[in-house]
Coordinates of C-alpha atoms and ligand atoms in Angstrom, one line a residue:
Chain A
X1 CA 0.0 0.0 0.0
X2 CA 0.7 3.5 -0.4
X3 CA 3.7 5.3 1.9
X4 CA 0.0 7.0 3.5
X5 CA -1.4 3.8 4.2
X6 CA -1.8 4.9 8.1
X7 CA -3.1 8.3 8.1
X8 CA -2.8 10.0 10.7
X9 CA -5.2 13.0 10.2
X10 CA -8.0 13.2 8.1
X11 CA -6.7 16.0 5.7
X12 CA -3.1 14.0 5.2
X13 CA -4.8 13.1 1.9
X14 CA -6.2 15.0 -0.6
X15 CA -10.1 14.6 0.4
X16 CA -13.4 17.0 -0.3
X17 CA -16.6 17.0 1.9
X18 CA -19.5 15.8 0.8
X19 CA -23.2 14.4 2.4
X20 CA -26.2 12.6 1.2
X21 CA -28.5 15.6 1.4
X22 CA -31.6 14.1 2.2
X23 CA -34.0 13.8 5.2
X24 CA -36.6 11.2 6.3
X25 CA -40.3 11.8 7.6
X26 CA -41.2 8.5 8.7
X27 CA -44.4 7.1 10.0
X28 CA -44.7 4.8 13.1
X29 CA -47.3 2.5 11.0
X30 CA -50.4 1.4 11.9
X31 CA -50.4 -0.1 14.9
X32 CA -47.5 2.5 16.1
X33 CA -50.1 5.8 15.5
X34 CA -52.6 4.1 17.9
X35 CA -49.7 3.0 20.2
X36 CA -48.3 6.3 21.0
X37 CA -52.3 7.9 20.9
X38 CA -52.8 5.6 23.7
X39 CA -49.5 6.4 25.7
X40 CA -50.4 10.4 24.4
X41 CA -54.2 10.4 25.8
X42 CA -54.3 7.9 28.6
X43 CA -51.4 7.4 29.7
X44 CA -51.2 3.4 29.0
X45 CA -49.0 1.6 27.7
X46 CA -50.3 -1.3 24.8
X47 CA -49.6 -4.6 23.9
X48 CA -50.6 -7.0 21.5
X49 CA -51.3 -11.0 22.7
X50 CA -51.0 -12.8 19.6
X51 CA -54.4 -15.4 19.7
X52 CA -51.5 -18.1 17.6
X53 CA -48.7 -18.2 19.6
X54 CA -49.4 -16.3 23.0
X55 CA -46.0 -14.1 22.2
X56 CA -47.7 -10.0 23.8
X57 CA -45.6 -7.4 21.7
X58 CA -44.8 -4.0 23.3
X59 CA -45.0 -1.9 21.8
X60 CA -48.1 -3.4 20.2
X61 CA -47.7 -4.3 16.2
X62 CA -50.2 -5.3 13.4
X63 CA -49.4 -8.6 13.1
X64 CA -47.2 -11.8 14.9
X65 CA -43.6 -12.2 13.3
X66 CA -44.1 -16.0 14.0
X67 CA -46.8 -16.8 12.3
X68 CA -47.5 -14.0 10.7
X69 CA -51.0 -13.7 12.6
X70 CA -52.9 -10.5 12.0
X71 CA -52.9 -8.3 15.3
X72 CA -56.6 -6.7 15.1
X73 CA -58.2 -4.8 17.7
X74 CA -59.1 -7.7 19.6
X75 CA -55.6 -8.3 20.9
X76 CA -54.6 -5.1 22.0
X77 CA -54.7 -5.2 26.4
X78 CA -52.4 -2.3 28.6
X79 CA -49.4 -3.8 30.2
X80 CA -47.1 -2.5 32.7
X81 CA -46.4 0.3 34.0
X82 CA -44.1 -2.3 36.1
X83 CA -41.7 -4.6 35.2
X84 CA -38.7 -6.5 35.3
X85 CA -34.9 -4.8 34.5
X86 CA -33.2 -7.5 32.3
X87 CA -30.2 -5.7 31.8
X88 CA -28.7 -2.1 32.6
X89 CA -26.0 0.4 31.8
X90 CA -24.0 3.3 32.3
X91 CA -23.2 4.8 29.0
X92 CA -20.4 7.4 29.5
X93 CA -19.9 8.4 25.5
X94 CA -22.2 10.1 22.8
X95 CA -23.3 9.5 19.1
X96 CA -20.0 10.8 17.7
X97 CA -17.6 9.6 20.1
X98 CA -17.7 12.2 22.9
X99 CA -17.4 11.5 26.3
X100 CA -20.1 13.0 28.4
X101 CA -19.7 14.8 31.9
X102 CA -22.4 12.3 33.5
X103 CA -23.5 8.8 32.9
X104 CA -26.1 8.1 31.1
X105 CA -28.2 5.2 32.5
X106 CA -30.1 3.1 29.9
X107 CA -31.7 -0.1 31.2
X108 CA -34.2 -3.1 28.9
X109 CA -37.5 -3.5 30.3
X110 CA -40.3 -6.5 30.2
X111 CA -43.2 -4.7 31.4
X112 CA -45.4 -7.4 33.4
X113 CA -47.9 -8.9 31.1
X114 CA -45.3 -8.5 28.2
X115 CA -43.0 -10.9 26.1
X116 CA -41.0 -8.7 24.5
X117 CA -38.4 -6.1 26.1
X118 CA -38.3 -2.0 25.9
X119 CA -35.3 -0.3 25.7
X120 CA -35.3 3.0 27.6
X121 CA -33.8 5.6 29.9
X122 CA -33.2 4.5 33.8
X123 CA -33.8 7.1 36.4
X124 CA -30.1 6.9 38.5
X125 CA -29.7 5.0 40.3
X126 CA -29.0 5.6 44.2
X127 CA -28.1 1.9 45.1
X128 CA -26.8 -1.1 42.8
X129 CA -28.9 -2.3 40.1
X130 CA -29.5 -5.8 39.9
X131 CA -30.7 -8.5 36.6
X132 CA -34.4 -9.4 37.5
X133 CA -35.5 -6.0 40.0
X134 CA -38.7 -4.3 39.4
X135 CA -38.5 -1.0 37.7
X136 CA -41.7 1.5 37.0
X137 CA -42.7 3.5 34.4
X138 CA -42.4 7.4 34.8
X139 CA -44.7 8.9 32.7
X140 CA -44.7 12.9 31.9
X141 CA -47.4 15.1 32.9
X142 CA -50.4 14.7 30.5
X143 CA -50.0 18.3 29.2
X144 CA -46.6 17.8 28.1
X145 CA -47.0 14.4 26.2
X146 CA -46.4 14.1 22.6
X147 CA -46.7 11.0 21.3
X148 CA -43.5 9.6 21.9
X149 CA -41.9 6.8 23.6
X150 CA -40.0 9.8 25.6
X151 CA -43.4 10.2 27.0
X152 CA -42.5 7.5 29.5
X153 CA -39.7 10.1 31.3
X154 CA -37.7 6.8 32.5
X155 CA -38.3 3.8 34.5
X156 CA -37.2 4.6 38.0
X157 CA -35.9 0.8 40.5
X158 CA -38.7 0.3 43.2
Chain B
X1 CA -29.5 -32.6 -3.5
X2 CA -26.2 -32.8 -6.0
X3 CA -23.8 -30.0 -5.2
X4 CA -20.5 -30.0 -6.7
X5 CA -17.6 -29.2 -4.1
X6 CA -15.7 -25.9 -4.1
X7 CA -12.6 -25.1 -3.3
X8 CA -10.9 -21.7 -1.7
X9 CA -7.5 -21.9 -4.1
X10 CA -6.5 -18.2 -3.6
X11 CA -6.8 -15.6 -1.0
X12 CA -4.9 -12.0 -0.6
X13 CA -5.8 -9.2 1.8
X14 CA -4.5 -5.4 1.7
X15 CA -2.9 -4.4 5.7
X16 CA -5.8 -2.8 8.0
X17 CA -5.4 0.5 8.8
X18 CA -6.6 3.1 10.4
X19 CA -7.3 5.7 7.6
X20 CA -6.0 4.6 4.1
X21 CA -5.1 7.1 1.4
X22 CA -6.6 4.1 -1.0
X23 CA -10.6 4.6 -1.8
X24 CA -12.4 1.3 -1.0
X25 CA -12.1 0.2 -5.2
X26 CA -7.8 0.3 -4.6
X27 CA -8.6 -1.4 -1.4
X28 CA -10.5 -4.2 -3.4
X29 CA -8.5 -4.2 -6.4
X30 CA -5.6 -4.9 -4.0
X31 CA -6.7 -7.5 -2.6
X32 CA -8.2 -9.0 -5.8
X33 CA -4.6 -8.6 -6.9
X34 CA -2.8 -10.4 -4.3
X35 CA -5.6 -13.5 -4.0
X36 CA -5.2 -14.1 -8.2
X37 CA -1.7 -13.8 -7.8
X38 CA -1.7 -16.3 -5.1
X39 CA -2.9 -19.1 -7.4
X40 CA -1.6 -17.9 -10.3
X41 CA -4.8 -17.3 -11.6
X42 CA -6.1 -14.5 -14.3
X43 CA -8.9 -11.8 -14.0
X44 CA -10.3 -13.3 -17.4
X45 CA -10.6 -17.2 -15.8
X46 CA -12.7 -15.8 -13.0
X47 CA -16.7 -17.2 -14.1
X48 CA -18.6 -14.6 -11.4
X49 CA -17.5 -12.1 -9.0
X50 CA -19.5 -11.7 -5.5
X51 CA -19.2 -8.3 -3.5
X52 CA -19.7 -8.3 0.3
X53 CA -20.0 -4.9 1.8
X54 CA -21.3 -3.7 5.1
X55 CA -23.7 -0.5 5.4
X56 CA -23.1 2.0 2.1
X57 CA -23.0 5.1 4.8
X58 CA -19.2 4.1 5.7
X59 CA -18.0 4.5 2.6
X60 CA -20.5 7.5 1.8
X61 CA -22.1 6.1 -1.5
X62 CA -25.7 4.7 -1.8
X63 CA -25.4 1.4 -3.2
X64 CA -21.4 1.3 -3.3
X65 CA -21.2 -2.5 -4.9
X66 CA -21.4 -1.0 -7.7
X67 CA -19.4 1.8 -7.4
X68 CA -16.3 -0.7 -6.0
X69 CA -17.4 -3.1 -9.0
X70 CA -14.3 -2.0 -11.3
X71 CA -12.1 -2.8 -8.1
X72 CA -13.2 -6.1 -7.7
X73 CA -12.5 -7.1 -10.9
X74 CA -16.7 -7.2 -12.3
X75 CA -16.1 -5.6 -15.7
X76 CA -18.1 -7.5 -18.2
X77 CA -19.3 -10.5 -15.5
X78 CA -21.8 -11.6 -13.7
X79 CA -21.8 -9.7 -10.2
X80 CA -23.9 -9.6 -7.5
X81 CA -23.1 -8.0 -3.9
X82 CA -23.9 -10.0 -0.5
X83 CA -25.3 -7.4 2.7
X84 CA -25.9 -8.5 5.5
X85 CA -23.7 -6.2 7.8
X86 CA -21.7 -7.3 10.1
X87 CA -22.1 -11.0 9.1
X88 CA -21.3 -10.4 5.5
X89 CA -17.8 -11.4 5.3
X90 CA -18.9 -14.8 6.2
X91 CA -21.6 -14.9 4.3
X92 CA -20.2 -13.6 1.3
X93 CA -18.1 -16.8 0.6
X94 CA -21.3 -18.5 1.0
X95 CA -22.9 -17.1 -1.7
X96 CA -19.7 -17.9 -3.9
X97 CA -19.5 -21.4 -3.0
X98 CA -23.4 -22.0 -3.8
X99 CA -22.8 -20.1 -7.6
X100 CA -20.0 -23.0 -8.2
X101 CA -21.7 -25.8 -5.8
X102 CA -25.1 -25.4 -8.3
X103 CA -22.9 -25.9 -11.2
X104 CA -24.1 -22.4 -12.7
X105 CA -19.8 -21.6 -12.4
X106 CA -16.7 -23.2 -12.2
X107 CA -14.9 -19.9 -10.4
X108 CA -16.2 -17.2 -8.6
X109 CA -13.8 -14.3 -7.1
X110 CA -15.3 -13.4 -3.7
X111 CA -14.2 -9.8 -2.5
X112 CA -15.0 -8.0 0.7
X113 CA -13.9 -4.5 0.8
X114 CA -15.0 -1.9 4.1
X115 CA -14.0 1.3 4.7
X116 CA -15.0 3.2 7.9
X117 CA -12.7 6.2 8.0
X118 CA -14.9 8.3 5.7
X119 CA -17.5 8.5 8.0
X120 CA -17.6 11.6 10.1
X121 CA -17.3 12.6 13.4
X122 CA -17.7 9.3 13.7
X123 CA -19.2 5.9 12.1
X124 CA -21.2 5.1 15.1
X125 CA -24.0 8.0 13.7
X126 CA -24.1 5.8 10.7
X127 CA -25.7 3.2 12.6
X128 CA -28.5 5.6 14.0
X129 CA -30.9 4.5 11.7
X130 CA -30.5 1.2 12.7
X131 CA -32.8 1.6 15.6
X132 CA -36.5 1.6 15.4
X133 CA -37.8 4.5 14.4
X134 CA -40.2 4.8 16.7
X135 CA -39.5 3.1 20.0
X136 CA -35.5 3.5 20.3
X137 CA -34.7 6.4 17.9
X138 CA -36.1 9.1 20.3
X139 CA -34.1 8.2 23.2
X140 CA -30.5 9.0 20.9
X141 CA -29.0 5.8 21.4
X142 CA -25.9 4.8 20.3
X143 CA -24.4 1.5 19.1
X144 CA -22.5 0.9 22.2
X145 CA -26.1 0.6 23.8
X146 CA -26.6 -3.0 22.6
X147 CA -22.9 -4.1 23.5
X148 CA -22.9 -2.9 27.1
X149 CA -26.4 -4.0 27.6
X150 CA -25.8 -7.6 25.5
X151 CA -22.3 -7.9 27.9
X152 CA -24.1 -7.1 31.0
X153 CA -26.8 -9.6 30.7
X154 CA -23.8 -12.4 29.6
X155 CA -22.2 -11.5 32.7
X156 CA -24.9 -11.7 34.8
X157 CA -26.3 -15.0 33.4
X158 CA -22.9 -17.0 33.8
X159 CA -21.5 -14.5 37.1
X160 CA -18.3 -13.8 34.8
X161 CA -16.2 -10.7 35.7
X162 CA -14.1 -8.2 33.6
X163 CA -11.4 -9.9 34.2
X164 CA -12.9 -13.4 32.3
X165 CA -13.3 -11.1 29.9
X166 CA -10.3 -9.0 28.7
X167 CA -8.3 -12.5 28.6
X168 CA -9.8 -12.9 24.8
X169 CA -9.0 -9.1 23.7
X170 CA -5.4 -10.1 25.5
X171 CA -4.8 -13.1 23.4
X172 CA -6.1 -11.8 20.0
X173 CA -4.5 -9.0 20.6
X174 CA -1.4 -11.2 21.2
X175 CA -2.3 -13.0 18.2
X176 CA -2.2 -10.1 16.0
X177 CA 1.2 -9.0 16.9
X178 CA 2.4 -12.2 14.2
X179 CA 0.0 -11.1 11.4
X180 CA 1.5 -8.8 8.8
X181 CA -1.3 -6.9 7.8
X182 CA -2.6 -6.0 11.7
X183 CA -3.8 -2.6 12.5
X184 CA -3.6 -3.7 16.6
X185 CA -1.0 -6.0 17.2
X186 CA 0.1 -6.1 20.8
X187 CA 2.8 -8.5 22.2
X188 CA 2.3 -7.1 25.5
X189 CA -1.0 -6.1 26.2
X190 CA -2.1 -7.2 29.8
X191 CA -5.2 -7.9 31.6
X192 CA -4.4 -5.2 33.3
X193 CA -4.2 -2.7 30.4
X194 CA -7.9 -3.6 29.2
X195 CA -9.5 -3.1 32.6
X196 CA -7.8 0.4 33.2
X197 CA -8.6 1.6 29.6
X198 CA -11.4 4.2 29.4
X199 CA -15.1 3.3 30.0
X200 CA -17.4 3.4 26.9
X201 CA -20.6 2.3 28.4
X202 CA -20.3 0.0 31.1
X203 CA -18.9 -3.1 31.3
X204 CA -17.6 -2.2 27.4
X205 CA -14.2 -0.3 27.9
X206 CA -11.9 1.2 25.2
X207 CA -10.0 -2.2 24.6
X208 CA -13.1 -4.4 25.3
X209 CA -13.7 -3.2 21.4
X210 CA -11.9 -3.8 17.9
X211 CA -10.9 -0.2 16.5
X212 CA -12.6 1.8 13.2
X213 CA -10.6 0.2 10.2
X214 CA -10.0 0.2 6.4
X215 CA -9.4 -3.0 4.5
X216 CA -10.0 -5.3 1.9
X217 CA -9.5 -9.2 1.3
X218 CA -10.5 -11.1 -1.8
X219 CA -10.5 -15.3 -2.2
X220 CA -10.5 -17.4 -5.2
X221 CA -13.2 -19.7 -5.3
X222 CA -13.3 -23.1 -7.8
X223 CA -15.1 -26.6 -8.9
X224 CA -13.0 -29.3 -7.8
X225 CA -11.9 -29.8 -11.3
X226 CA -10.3 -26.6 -11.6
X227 CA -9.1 -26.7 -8.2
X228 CA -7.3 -29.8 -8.4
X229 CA -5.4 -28.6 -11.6
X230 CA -4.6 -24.8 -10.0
X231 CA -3.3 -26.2 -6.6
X232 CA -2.3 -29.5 -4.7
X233 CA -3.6 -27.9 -1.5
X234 CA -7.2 -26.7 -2.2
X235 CA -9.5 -26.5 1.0
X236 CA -12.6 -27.0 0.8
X237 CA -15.7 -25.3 1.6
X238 CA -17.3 -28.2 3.8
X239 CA -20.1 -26.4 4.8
X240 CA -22.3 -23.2 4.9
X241 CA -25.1 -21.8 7.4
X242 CA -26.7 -19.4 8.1
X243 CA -29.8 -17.5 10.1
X244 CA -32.0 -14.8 11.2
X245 CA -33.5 -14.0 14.9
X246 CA -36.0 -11.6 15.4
X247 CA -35.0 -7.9 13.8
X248 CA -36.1 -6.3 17.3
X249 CA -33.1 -6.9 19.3
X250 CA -33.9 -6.4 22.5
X251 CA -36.3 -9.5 22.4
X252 CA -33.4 -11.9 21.8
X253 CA -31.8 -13.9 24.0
X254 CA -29.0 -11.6 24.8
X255 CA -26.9 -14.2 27.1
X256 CA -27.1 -16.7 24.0
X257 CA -27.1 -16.6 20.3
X258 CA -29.5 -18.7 19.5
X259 CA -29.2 -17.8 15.6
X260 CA -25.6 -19.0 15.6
X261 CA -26.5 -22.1 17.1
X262 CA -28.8 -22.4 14.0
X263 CA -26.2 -21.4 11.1
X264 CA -23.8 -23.7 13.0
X265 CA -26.3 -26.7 12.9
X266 CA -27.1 -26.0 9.2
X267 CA -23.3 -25.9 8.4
X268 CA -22.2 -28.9 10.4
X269 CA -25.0 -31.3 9.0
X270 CA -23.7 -30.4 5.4
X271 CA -19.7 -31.0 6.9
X272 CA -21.3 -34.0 8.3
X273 CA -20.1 -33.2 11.9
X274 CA -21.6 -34.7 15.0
X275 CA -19.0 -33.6 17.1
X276 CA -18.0 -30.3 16.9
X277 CA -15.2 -29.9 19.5
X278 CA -13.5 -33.0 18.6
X279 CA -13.8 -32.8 14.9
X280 CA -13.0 -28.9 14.6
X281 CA -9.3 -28.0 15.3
X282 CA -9.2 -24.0 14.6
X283 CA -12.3 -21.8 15.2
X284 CA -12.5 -18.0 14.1
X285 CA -15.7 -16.8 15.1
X286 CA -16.4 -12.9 15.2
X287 CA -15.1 -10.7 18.1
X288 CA -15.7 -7.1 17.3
X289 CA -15.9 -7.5 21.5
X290 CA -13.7 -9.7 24.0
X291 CA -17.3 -10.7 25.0
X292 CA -18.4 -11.9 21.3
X293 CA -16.0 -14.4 21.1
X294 CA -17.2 -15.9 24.0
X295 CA -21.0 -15.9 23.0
X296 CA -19.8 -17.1 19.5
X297 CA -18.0 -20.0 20.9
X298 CA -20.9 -21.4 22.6
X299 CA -23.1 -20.6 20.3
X300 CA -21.0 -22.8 17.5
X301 CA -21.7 -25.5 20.3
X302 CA -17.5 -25.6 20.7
X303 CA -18.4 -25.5 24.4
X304 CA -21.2 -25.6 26.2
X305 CA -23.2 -22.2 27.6
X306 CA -21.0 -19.9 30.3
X307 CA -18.2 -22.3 29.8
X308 CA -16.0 -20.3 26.8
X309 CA -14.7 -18.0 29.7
X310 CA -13.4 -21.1 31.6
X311 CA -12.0 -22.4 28.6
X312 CA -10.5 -19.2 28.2
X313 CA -8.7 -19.3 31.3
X314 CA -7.3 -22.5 31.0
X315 CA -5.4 -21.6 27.7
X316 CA -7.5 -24.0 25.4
X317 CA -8.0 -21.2 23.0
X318 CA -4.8 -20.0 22.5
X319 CA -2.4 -21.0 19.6
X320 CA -0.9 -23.6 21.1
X321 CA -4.1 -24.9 22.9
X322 CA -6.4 -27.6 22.2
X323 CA -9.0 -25.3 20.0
X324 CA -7.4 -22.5 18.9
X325 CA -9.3 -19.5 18.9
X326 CA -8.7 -16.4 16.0
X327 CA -4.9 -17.3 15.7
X328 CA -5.4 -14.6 13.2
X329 CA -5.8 -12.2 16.5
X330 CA -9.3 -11.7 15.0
X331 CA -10.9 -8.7 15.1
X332 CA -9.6 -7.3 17.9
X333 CA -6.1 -7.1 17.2
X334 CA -5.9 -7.4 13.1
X335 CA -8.8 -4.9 13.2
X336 CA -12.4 -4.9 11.7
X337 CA -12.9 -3.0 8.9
X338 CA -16.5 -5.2 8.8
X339 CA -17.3 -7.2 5.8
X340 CA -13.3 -7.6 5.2
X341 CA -12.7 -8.7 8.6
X342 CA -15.2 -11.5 8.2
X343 CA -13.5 -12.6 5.1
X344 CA -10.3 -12.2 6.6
X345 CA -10.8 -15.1 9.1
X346 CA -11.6 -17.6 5.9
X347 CA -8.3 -16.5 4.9
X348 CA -7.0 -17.0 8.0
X349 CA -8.6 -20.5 7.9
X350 CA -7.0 -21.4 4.1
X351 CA -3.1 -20.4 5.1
X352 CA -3.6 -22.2 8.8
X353 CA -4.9 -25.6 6.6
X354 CA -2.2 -25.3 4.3
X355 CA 0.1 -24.3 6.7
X356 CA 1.2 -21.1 5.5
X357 CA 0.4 -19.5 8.2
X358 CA 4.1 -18.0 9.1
X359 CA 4.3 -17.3 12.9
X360 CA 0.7 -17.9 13.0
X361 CA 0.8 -21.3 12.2
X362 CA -1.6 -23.2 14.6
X363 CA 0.5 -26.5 15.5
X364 CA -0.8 -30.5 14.9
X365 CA -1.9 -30.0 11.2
X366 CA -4.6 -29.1 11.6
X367 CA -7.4 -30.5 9.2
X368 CA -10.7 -28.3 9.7
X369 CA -11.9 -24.9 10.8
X370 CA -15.3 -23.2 11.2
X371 CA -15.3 -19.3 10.7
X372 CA -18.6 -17.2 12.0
X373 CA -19.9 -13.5 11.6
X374 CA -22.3 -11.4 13.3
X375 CA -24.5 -8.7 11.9
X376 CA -27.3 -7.6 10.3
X377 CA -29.3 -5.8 13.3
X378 CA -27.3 -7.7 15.5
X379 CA -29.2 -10.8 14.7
X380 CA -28.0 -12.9 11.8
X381 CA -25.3 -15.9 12.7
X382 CA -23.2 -16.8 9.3
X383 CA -20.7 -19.6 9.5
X384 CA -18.4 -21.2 7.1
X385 CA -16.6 -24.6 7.6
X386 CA -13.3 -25.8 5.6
X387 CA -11.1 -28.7 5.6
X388 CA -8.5 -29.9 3.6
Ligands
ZN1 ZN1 -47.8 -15.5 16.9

C-alpha cells in the first residue's frame, strides 16, 4: 500500500466534503399511531397478545412475526407500567464519540404482562442495580405528552 | 441434493489501517490482486464475481457495490453484492460457494472491501438508523447501547467478571502482533491494560472493542476440477449456514445466540459433523468485543453455555491450545474494517490448513476450521466450515 497507508489525520490526503443531502419523515405504522395515541391520551401503555402463539408485543404491532398472525383490535390489552430490569448500563460516550460529563443510565425493560423487552432511559440509580428487579414506568405530565416513547420520562428501581 | 464441491484456491488481503489514502475500489482491487496472484490465476478465468459490503453510509455512497465493482475485478461478469452487515464477510463466501456448488460456475472471485474512516465525526452515527424509528430512535442511542447491555446480561447470566473477559482481547491482541497486515497487534498487552482503559458504556471499555478500520480481502473460489489442476492444497468449503432471529433486538436472547447455534447446525450437518469440538481443530468466530468471542463459541456448540470464559482461562483457546481460537488475532487485534474482517478469518482459515500461516501457524496440522460472523441488526449468525 501507499507510503500514506496509516493516516494520521483526516486532511493527510487529498479529500473534499460531501453528504447525502436528504431527510426522512417516517411514519410509526399502523399499529404504532394508535400505540403512541394511547401512551399520548391515557397514559397506557399497549400490547398485543398474539391469539397463535401467545407471544404480547410492546409496543403493540399489526401482526405476529411467528406466524405472521394478524394483530386486530381484539388483541390489543395495557401492560405494565411495572416490570422487570433485564439488563442495565451506564453509557459514559455520545453519538459521535464524545465523552459525556455524566452517565447516562439506559436499562431493557419487560413490562409485566409483556413478552417482548423495551429499551429505555433508567432514572439513577442511588443503590446497585441488579438483573431481574422491578422498575416503573415514569410517565410525563399529561399536558406535556407528545406521542412519543419519551413520553415514559424513564423507569425509575422500586 | 447434488452439489458439486468448491474449493478456496487463492486468498490476498490489503494491511488494515486506520485511515487509508486508497478509496475502498484500490482497497479491493488490492486485494483482488494479491488473491489471483496467489494461485496464479487470471482476471479473465474468474466465471462470477460476488461483492460483500457492510452499510453504504461508511463509505459514503448509496449502493457502493457498484461503485467498488471495477475494483473487484466485475467488468463485463456476472456480479452480485452480498449485505448483511456485520455478518457479510462470512456470508459472502457462502454465496460464492453455492454459484460454483449449483454448477451455474466453475470460479467465482469473492471480494470484501469496508472502509470506515470516511464516516464523520464518527461511524457510530451511521448506525443511528439502525434503531427503530419509533421506540429506540427518540431516546439517541448509540451502538454501544446493545454491547454494554448484550455484555451485562452475559455477565450476569454466567457471574463472569471483567477480568474473564479481557483475557480474549489479550490473546487476540497477542495473536495479532504475528500477522502482517494487523492494525492492533500487541505482544504485550495485559489484563491489566484492558480493565484500566477508558469506560465506553459499562462493562464495554476502550479495549473491550476492535478499532474503526479500512481493508479489503478477496479469495478465489473453484469446482474441484479446476481446483485440483490450479493447486495441490485446495480447502474445501465443507459447509455453509446461516440464520436470522427476530429484527427487534432487544427480544433476543442476549446471554445466548440462538441464531448462531442455527447457522452452525445447518453448516455442520452439510460437513457431516456430530461432534464439533472433537472434529474442529481452529475456530475463528467474530469478536468485534472480547465478550463476542465468547457468545460465539458457545453458540458454535464448541463449548457448552457460560463455559468459553473457563475455557479461556485454562489456555485452550490459544495458539498452542487444544482449540485455537482467531490465531489470526481476530478482530480485535488485526482490526475490523467489517465485511473484510469477516473474510479475513476464511483467509486465515486457508493459510492455517495449508500451513502457510508463518508465525501464526496453529501446530498439529490441523485439518478443519469453522469461521462465524455477526451482523445484520445484530441478529444474523453466518458460519463457514473448511477442511483440507
Ligand atoms: Zn404469533
Amino acid at each position: 500500500m501507499s507510503l500514506l497507508n496509516n493516516l494520521e489525520h483526516p486532511t493527510d490526503a487529498r479529500i473534499w466534503r460531501g453528504d447525502l443531502p436528504v431527510y426522512h419523515r417516517y411514519t410509526a405504522g399502523v399499529a404504532g399511531e394508535k400505540f403512541l395515541r394511547a401512551l399520548k391520551d391515557q397514559g397506557a401503555v399497549y400490547g398485543t397478545r398474539c391469539p397463535t402463539c401467545g407471544y404480547v408485543y410492546v409496543p403493540a404491532r399489526l401482526y405476529c412475526e411467528r406466524d405472521a398472525t394478524h394483530l386486530d383490535d381484539s388483541t390489543w390489552a395495557p401492560v405494565g407500567p411495572a416490570g422487570a430490569l433485564v439488563s442495565f448500563s451506564a453509557v459514559w460516550v455520545d453519538l459521535d464519540g464524545k465523552r459525556l460529563d455524566a452517565p447516562q443510565w439506559v436499562g431493557l425493560v419487560r413490562l409485566k404482562g409483556a413478552s417482548s423487552v423495551l429499551m429505555h432511559y433508567l432514572q439513577t440509580p442511588t443503590g446497585a442495580l441488579h438483573a431481574g428487579m422491578t422498575v416503573q414506568a415514569v410517565l410525563k405530565p399529561a399536558n406535556e405528552r407528545v406521542g412519543s416513547i419519551t413520553d415514559i420520562a424513564y423507569f425509575k428501581p422500586l | 441434493m447434488s452439489m458439486r464441491r468448491v474449493a478456496v484456491v487463492g486468498a490476498g488481503m490489503t494491511k488494515f489501517v486506520r485511515r487509508s489514502q486508497e478509496t475502498g475500489r484500490e482497497l479491493s482491487w488490492e486485494a483482488v490482486s494479491k488473491a489471483l496472484e496467489s494461485c496464479e490465476m487470471s482476471l479473465d478465468q474468474m466465471d462470477c464475481v460476488v461483492m460483500g459490503s457492510a452499510p453504504d453510509a461508511f463509505d459514503g455512497v448509496h449502493m457502493k457495490a457498484e461503485w467498488l465493482s471495477d475494483g473487484a475485478g466485475a467488468w463485463g461478469k456476472p456480479y452480485m453484492r452480498g449485505y448483511v452487515g456485520g455478518g457479510t464477510g462470512v456470508f459472502a463466501p457462502a454465496q460464492g460457494w453455492y454459484h460454483i456448488a449449483s454448477g451455474l460456475f466453475d470460479t467465482c472471485l469473492v471480494v470484501c472491501e469496508e472502509r470506515m474512516s470516511p464516516t464523520q465525526p464518527h461511524p457510530q452515527a451511521a448506525f443511528n438508523s439502525i434503531f427503530d424509528n419509533f421506540t429506540e430512535r427518540a431516546l439517541g442511542p448509540n451502538l454501544l447501547w446493545i454491547f454494554a447491555l448484550e455484555m451485562n446480561a452475559y455477565m450476569n447470566r454466567y457471574g463472569l467478571k471483567k477480568e474473564d473477559i479481557a483475557l480474549v482481547s489479550v490473546k487476540n491482541k497477542r495473536n495479532a502482533a504475528d500477522h502482517p497486515a494487523s492494525l492492533l497487534g500487541d505482544p504485550n498487552i495485559t489484563v491489566q491494560d484492558v480493565l484500566n482503559s477508558e469506560v465506553l458504556a459499562w462493562p464495554v471499555q476502550r479495549l473491550d472493542v476492535s478499532p474503526i478500520t479500512d481493508g479489503a480481502v478477496a479469495l478465489v473460489l473453484a469446482a474441484e476440477p479446476v481446483a485440483r489442476r490450479v493447486t495441490p492444497k485446495p480447502v474445501w468449503i465443507e459447509g455453509v449456514g446461516w440464520c436470522l432471529d427476530t429484527a427487534y433486538w432487544t427480544n433476543r436472547d442476549l446471554s445466548y445466540p440462538t441464531y448462531v447455534e442455527e447457522a452452525a447446525r445447518m453448516a455442520y450437518k452439510m460437513a457431516g459433523i456430530k461432534e464439533p469440538r472433537k472434529e474442529i481443530h481452529i475456530a475463528e468466530p467474530y469478536d468485534p468485543f472480547d465478550y463476542k468471542e465468547l457468545h460465539h463459541l458457545e453458540g458454535l456448540m464448541l463449548f457448552g453455555k457460560g463455559q468459553a470464559p473457563e475455557a479461556t482461562a485454562r489456555g485452550v483457546t490459544q495458539r498452542t491450545g487444544d482449540l485455537p481460537v482467531c490465531p489470526s488475532g481476530g478482530l480485535l487485534g488485526v482490526g475490523n474494517p467489517i465485511a473484510a474482517a469477516g473474510l479475513m478469518k476464511i483467509a486465515e482459515l486457508f493459510w492455517q490448513l495449508r500451513g502457510e500461516a508463518g508465525k501464526r501457524q496453529v501446530p498439529g496440522d490441523p485439518r478443519r476450521g469453522v469461521a462465524q460472523a455477526w451482523g445484520d441488526l445484530m441478529q444474523v449468525g453466518t458460519v463457514v466450515v473448511m477442511g483440507k
